[in-house]
Short mmCIF file of C-alpha atoms and ligand atoms in Angstrom, two decimals:
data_model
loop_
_atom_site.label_atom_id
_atom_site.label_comp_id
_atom_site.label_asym_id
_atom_site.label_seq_id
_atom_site.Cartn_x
_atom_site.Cartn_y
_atom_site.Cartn_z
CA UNK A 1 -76.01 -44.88 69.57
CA UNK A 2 -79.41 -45.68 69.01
CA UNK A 3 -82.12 -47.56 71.67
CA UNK A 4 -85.18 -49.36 69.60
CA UNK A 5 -87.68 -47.80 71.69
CA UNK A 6 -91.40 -49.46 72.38
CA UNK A 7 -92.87 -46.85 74.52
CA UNK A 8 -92.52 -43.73 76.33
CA UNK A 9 -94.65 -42.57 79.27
CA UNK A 10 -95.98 -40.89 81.96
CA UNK A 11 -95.60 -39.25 84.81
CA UNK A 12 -96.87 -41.96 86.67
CA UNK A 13 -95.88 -43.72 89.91
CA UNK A 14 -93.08 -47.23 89.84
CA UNK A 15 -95.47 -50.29 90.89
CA UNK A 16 -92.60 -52.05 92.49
CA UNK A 17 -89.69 -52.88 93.63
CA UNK A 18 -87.25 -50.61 95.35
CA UNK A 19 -88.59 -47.60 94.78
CA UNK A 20 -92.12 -48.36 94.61
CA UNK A 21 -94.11 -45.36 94.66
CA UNK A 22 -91.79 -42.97 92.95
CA UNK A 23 -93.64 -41.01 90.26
CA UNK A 24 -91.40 -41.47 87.43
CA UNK A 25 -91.42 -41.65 83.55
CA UNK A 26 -91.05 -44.91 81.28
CA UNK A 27 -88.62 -45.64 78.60
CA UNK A 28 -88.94 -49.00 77.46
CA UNK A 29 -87.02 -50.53 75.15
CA UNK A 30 -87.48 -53.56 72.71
CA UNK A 31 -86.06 -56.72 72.79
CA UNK A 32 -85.34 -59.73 75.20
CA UNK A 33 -82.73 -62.83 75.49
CA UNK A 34 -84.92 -64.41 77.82
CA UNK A 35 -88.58 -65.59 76.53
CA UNK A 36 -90.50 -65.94 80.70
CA UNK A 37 -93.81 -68.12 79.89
CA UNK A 38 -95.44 -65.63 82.26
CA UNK A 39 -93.99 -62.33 80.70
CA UNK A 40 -96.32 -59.32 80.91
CA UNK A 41 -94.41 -57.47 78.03
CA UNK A 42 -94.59 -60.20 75.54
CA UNK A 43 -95.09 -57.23 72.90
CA UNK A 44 -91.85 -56.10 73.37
CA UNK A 45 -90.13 -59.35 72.17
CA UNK A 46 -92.83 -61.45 70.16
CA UNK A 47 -93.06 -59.71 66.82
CA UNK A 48 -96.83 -58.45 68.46
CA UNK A 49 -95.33 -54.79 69.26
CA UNK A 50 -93.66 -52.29 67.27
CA UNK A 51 -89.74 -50.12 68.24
CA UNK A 52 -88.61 -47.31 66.45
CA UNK A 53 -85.16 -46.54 66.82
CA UNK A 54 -84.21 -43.29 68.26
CA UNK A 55 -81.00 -41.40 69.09
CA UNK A 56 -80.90 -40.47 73.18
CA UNK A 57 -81.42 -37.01 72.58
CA UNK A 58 -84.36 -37.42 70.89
CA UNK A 59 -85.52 -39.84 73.43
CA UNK A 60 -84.51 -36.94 76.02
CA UNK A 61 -86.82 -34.56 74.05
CA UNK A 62 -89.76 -36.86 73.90
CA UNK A 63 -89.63 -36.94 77.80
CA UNK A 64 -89.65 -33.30 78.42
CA UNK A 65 -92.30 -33.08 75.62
CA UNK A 66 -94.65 -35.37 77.26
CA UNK A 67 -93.37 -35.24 81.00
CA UNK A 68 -93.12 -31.25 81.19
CA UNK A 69 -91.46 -29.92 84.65
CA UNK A 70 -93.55 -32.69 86.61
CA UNK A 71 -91.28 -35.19 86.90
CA UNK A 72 -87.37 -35.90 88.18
CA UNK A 73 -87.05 -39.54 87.60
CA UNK A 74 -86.54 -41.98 84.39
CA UNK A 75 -87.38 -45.43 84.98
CA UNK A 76 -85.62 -47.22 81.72
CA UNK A 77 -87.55 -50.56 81.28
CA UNK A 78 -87.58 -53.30 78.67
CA UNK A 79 -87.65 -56.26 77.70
CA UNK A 80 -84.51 -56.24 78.97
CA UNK A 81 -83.05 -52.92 78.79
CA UNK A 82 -79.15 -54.45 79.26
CA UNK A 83 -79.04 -55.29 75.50
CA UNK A 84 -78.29 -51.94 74.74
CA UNK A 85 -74.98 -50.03 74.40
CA UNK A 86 -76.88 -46.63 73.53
CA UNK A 87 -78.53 -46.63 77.01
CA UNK A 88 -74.92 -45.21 78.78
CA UNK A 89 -75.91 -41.81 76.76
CA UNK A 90 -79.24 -41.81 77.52
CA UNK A 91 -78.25 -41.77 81.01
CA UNK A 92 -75.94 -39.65 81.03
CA UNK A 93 -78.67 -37.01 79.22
CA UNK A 94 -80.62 -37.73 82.05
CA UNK A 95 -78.14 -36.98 85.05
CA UNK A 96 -77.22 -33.74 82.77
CA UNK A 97 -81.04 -32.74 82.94
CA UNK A 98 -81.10 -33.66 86.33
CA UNK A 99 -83.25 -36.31 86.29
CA UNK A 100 -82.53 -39.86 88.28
CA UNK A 101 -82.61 -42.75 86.75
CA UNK A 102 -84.00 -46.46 87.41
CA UNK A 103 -83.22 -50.08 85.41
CA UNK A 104 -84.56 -53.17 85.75
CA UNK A 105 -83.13 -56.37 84.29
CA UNK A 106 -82.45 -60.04 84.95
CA UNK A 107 -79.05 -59.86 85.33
CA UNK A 108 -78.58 -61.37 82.18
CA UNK A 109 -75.73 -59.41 79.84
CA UNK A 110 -73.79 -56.71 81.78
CA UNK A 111 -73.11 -53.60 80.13
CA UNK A 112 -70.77 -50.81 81.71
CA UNK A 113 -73.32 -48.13 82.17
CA UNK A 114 -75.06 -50.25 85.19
CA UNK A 115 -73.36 -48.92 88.05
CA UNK A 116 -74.09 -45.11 87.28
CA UNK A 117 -77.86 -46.11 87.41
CA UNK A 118 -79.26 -44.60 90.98
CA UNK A 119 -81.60 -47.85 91.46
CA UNK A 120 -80.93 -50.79 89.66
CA UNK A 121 -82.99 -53.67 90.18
CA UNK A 122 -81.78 -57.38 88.87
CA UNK A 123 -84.75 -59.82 88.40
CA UNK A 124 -83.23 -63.03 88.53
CA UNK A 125 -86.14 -65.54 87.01
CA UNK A 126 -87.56 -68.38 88.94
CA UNK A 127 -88.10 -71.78 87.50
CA UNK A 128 -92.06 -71.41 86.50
CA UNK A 129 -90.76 -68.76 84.14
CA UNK A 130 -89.04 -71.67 82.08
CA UNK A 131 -86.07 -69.99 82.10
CA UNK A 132 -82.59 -71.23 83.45
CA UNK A 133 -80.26 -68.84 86.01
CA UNK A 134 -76.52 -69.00 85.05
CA UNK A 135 -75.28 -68.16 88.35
CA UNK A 136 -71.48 -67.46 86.99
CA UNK A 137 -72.89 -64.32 84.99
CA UNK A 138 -74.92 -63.95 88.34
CA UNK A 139 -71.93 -64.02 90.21
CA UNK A 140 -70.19 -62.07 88.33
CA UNK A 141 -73.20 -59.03 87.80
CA UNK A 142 -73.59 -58.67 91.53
CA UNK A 143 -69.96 -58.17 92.15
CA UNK A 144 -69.70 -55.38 89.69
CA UNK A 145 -72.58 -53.85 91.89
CA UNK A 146 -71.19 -54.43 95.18
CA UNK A 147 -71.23 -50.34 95.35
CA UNK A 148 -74.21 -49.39 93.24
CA UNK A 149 -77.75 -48.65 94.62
CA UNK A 150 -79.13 -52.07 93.51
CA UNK A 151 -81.37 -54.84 94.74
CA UNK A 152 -82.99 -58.29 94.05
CA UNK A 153 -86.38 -58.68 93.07
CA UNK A 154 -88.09 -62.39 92.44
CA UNK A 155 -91.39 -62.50 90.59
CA UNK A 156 -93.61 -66.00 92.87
CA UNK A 157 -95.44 -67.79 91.25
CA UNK A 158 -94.98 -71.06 93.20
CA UNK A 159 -93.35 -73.24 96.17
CA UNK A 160 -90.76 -74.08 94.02
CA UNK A 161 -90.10 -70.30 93.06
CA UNK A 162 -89.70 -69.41 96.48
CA UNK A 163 -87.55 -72.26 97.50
CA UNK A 164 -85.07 -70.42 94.58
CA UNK A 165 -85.74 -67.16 95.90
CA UNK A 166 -84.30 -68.10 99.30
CA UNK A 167 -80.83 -69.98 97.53
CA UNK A 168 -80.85 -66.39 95.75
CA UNK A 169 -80.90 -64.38 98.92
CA UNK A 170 -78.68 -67.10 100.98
CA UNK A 171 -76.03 -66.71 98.00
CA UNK A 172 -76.44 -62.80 98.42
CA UNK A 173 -77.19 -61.89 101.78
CA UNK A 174 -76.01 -58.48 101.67
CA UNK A 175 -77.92 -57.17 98.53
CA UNK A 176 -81.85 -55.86 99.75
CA UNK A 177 -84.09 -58.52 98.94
CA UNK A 178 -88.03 -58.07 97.23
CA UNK A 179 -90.43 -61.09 96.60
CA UNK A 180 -93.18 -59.68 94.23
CA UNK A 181 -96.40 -61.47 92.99
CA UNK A 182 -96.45 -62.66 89.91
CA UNK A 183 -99.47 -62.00 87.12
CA UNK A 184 -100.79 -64.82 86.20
CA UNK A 185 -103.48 -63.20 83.88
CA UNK A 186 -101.88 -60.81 81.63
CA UNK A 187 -104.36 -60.84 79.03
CA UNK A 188 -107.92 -60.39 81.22
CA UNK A 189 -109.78 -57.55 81.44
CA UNK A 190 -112.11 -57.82 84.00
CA UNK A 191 -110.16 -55.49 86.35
CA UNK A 192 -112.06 -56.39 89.76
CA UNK A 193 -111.15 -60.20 89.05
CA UNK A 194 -107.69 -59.42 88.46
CA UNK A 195 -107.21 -57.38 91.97
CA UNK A 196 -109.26 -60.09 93.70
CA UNK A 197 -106.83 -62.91 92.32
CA UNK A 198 -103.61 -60.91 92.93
CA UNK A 199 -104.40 -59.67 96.48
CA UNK A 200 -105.15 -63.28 97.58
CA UNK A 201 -101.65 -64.74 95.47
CA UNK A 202 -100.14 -61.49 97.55
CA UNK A 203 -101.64 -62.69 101.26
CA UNK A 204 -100.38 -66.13 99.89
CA UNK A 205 -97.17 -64.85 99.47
CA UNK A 206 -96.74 -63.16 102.84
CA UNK A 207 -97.70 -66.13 104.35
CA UNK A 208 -94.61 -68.14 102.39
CA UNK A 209 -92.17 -65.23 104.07
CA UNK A 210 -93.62 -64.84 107.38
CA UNK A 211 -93.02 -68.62 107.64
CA UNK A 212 -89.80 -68.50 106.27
CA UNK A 213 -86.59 -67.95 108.27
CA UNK A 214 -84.82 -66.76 105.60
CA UNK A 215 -86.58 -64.41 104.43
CA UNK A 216 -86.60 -62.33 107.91
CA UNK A 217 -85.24 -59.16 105.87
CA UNK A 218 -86.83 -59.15 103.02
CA UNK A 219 -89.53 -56.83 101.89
CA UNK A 220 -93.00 -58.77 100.04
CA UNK A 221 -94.64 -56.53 97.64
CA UNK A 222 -97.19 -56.41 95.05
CA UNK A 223 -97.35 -54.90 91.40
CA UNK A 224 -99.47 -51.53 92.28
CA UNK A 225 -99.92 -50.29 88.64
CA UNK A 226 -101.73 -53.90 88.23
CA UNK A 227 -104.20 -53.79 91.34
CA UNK A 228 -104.65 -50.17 90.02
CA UNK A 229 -105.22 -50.12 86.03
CA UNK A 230 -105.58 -54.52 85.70
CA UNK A 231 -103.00 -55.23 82.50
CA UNK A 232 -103.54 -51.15 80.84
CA UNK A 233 -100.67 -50.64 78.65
CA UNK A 234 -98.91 -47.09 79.22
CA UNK A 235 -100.27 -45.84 82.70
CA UNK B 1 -89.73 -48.09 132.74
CA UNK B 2 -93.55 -49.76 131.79
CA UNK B 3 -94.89 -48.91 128.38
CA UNK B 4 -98.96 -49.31 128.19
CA UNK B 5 -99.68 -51.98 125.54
CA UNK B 6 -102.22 -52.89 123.73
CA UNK B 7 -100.93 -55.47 120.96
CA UNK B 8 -98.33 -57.32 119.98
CA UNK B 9 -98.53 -59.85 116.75
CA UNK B 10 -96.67 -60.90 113.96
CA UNK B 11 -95.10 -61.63 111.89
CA UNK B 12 -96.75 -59.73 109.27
CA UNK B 13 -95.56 -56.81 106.21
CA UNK B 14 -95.51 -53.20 106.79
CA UNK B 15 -98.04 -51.65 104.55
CA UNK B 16 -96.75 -48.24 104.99
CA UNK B 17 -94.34 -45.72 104.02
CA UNK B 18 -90.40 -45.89 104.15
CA UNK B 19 -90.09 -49.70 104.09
CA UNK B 20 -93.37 -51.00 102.74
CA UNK B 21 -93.67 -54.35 102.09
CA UNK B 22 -90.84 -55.29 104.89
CA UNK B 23 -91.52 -58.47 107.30
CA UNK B 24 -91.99 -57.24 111.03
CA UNK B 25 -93.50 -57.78 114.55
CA UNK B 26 -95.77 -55.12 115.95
CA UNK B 27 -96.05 -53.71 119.02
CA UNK B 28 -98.85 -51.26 119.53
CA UNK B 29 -98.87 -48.70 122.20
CA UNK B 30 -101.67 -46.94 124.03
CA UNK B 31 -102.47 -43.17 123.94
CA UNK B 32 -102.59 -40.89 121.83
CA UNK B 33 -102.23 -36.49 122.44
CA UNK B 34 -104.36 -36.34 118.75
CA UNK B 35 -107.81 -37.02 118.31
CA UNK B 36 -107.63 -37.05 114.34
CA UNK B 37 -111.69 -37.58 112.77
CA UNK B 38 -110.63 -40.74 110.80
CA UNK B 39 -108.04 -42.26 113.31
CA UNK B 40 -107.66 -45.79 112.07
CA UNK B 41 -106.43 -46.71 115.72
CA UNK B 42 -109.14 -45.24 117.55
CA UNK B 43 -109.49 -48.17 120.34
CA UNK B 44 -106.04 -47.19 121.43
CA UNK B 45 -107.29 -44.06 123.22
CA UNK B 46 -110.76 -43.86 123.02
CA UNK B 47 -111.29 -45.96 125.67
CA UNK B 48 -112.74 -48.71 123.50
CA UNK B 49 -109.71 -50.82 123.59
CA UNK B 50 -107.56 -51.94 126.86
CA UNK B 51 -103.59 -51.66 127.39
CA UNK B 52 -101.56 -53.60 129.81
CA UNK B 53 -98.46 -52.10 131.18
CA UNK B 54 -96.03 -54.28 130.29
CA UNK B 55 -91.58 -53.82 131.16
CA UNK B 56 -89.40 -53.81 127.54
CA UNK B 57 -88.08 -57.06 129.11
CA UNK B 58 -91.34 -59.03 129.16
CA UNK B 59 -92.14 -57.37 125.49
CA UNK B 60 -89.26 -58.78 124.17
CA UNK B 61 -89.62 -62.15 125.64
CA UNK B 62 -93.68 -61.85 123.96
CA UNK B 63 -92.30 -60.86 120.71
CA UNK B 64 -90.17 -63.72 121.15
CA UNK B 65 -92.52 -66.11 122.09
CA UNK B 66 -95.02 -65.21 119.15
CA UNK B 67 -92.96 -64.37 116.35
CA UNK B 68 -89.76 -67.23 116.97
CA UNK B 69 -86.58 -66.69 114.64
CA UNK B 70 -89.01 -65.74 112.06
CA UNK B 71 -88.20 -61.91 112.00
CA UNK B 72 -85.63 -59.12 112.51
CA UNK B 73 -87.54 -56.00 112.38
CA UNK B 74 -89.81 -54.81 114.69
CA UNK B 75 -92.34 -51.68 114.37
CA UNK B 76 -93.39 -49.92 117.47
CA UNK B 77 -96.54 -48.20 116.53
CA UNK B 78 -99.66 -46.63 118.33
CA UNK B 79 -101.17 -44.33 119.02
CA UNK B 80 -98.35 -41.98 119.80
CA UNK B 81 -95.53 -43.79 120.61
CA UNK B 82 -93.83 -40.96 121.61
CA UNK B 83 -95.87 -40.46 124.80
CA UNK B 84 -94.02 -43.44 126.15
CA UNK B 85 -90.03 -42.68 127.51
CA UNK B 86 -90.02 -46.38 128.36
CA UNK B 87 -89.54 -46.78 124.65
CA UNK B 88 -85.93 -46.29 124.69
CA UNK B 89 -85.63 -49.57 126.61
CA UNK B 90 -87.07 -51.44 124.29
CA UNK B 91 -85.50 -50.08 121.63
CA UNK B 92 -81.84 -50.66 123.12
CA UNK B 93 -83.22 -54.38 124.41
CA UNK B 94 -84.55 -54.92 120.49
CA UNK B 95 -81.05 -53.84 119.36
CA UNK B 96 -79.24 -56.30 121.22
CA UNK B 97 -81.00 -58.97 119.92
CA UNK B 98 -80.33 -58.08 116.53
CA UNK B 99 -83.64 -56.74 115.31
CA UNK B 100 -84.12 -52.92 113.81
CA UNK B 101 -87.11 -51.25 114.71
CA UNK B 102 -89.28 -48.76 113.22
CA UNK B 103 -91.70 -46.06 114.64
CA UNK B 104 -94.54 -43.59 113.51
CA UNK B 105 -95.40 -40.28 114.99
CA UNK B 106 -96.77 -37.24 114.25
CA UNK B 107 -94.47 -34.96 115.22
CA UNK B 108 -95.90 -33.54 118.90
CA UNK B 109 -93.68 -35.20 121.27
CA UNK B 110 -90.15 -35.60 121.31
CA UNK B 111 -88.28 -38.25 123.01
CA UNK B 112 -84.18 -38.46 122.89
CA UNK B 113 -84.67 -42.24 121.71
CA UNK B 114 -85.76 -41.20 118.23
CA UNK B 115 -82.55 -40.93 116.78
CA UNK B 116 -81.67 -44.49 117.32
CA UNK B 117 -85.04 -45.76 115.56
CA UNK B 118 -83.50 -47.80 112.15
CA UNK B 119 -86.60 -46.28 110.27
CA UNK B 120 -88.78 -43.47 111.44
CA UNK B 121 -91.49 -41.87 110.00
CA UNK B 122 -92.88 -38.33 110.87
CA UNK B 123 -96.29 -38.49 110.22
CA UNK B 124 -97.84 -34.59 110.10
CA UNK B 125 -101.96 -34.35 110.02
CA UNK B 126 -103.52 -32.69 107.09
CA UNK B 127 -106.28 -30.36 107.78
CA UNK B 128 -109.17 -33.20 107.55
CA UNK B 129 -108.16 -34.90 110.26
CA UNK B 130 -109.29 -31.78 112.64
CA UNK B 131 -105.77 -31.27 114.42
CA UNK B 132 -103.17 -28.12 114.17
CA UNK B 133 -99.64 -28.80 113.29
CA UNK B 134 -97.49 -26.94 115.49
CA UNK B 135 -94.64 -25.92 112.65
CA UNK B 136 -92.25 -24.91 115.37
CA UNK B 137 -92.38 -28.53 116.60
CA UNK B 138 -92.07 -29.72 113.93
CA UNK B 139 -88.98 -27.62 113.14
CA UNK B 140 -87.41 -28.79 115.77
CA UNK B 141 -87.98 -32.69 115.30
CA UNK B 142 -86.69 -32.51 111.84
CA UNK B 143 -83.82 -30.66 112.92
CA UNK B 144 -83.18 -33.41 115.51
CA UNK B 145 -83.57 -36.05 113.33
CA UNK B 146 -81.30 -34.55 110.42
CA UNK B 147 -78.91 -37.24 110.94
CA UNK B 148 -81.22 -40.14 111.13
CA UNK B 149 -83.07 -42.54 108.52
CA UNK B 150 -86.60 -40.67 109.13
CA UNK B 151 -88.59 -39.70 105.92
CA UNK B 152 -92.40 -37.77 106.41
CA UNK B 153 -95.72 -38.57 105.05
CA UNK B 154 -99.08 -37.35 104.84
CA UNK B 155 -102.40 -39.30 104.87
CA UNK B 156 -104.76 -36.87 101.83
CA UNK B 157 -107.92 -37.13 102.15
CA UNK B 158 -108.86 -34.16 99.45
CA UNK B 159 -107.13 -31.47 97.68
CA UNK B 160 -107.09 -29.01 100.88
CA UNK B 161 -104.83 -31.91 102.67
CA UNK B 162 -103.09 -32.32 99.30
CA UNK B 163 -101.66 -28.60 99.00
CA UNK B 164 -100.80 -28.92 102.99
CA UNK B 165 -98.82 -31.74 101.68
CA UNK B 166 -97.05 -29.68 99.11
CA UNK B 167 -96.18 -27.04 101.50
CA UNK B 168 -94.72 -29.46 104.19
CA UNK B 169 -92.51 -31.02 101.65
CA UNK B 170 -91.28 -27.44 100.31
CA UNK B 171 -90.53 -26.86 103.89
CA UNK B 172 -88.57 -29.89 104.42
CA UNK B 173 -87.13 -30.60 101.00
CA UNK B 174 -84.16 -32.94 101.56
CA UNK B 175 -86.33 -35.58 103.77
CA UNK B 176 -87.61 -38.37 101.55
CA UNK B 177 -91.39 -37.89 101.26
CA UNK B 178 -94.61 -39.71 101.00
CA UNK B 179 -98.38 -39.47 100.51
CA UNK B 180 -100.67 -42.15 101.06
CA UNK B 181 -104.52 -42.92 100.51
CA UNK B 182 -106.63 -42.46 103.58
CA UNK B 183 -109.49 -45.24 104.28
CA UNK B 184 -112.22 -43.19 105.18
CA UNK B 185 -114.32 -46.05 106.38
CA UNK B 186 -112.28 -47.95 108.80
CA UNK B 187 -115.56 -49.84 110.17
CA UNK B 188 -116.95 -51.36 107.35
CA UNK B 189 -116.79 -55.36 106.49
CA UNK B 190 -116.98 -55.26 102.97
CA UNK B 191 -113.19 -56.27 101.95
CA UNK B 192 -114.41 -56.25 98.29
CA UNK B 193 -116.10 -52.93 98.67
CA UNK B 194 -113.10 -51.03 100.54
CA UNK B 195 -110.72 -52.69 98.15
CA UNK B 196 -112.66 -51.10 95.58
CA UNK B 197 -112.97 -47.45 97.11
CA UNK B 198 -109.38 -47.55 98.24
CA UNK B 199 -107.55 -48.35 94.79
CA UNK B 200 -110.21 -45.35 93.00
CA UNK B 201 -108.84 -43.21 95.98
CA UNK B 202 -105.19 -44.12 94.85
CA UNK B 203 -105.50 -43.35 91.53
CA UNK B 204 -106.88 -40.18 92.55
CA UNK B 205 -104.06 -39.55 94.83
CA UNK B 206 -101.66 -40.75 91.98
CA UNK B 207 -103.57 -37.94 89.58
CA UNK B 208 -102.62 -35.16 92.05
CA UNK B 209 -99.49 -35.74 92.44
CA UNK B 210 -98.99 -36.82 88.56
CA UNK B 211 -99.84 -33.39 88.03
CA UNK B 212 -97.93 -31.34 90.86
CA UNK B 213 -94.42 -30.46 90.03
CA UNK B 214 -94.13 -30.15 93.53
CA UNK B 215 -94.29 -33.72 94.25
CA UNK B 216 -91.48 -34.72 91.54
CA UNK B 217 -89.55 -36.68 94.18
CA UNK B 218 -92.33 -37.96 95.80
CA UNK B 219 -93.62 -41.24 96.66
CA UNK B 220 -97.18 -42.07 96.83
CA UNK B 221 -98.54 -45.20 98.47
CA UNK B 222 -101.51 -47.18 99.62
CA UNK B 223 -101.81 -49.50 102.58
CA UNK B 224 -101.17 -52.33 101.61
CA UNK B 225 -102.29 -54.32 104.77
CA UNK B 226 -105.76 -52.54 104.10
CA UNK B 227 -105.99 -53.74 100.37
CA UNK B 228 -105.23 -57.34 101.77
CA UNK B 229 -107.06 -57.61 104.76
CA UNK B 230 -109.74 -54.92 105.28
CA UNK B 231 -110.19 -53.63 108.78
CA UNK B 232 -109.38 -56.41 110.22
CA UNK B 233 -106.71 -55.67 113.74
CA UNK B 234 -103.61 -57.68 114.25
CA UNK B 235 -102.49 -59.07 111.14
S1 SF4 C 1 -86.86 -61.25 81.25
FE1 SF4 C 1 -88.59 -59.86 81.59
S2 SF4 C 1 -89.05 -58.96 79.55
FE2 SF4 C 1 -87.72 -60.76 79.22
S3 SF4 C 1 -89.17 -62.45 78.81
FE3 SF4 C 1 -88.71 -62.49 81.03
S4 SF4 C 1 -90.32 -61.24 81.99
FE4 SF4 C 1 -90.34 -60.78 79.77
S1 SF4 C 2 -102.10 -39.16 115.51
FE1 SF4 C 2 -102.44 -41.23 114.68
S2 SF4 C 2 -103.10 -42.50 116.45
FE2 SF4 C 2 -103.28 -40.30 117.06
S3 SF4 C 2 -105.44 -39.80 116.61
FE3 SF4 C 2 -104.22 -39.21 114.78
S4 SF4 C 2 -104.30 -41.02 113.42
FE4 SF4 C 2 -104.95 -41.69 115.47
#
């Protein structure tokens, strides 16, 4: 089945989450339910970007043809990757070739291929994205994943998005926890100003955990690709 | 049994390795059997710096006293904390109170409390650093710690501590791996400046092992605590 496909890329490293640091290559994949005010990937939702749709295989082709022998890791990004039934074979091509593969999504729509992924992240989104939580689904998508490699990761923009991150990791205490900085200036391109700004929202955020109680096991991390290449598609 | 000490503070974020980005106390020992050219920790053996001996019991009670109910993690850093047999006391008095602890070492010294570290991290120095590895040593602390959650990294500096990398992880396949940036100017001041030189360095480092299909399963990292606060000790 096919995946409407934005972009494919790399090797380069994961900027975050629970792998960060893993060199990797990027699928991403058109298409979101949700519409974040803050999101960095606006392309691959507003009309401003353009998908071609492409069988798995040829997807799996693409990667070796670009990615060579110098890589052993897919990350499959989006938009929100979940939307699409044709993902199962693409990761099954993967785990075939070898490769391991990572997902992120916001827990959103569930689709059966999740718990085969080696490191899914869900990215439940805070209330300065504009968007709503609906817990049930919630509920419901970290149940299925009670035995999968998976984690939470909250993108902070705010006080009031960290008072929901620490609900989210009261209401799932067992599931490994990440608070990330959020962008707040996805179109700039002065580079230097961008670092500056996100290093001081990222001391900012310690500073909210350190404080907090709650948040005694959970790891605070930035977006490296973005203190790295500022808001560089494809790197 | 005492263990020489010359810091304890928190809670802050591990920049480093295996569980970047979690919240943590530190405890920082003195003494070191290296003598690496671009130590980072310098003051804790070159005399520049003073330790108190201090019993596990009264560490505890500090690390209780600074850091409150505000974390459950502690790393015992140094130095070389493996100079210290006293360590296994703390360690057992840490795990009573519910906290897991983490350690870095080289690799010189072993001490039968290693195994019971929640995350370890065997820390090997490259050739720019000045010291020898000792590979039978080494072979014998990864054999001991086969069991345990301990992963390796390297600190590359250029391309001659970059292929000592690649050979150390061929050697030791199935331990998780990482390389990080080295801050070759741990004096200077000049956040703005280092911050600068230490993301170019990164995405150098991030080039290499882009490139090496050696370093497929590899995970390469700054410091984050550098990016965010400089030089600056005990945060
Ligand atoms: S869920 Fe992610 S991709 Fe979708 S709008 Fe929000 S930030 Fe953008
Ligand atoms: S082993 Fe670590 S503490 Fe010892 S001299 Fe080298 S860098 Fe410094």
């Amino acid at each position: 089945m096919r995946i409407p496909v934005m972009e494919v890329f790399g090797p380069t490293i994961q900027g975050e989450g629970m792998v960060m640091g893993q060199k990797t290559m990027f699928v991403r994949t058109a298409g979101c339910d949700y519409s974040c005010s803050w999101c960095d990937s606006k392309f691959t939702w507003d009309g401003t970007g353009k998908s071609v749709s492409k069988q798995p295989a040829d997807i799996i082709e693409e990667l070796k043809a670009i990615g060579g022998q110098a890589f052993s890791h897919v990350t499959i990004s989006g938009g929100n990757p979940a939307l699409h039934k044709g993902i199962a074979e693409l990761v099954a091509l993967c785990h075939e070739n070898g490769w391991k593969v990572g997902v992120e999504t916001q827990g959103s729509i569930w689709q059966d291929w999740m718990p085969a992924i080696n490191d899914i992240t869900i990215s439940p989104k805070p209330p300065s994205s504009g968007m709503k939580t609906d817990f049930s689904k919630l509920d419901f998508f970290m149940d299925k994943l009670a035995g999968a490699n998976a984690s939470l990761k909250v993108v902070i923009f705010d006080e009031e998005d960290f008072k929901y991150a620490e609900d989210l990791h009261l209401r799932y205490p067992a599931v490994p926890f990440f608070l990330q900085t959020g962008n707040s200036d996805t179109a700039t391109t002065d580079d230097a100003g961008l670092t500056a700004a996100l290093l001081e929202r990222y001391e900012w955020l310690i500073e909210q955990a350190v404080r907090s109680t709650i948040m005694n096991n959970a790891k605070v991390l930035p977006q490296l690709h973005t203190l790295v290449w500022g808001n560089k598609r494809g790197v």
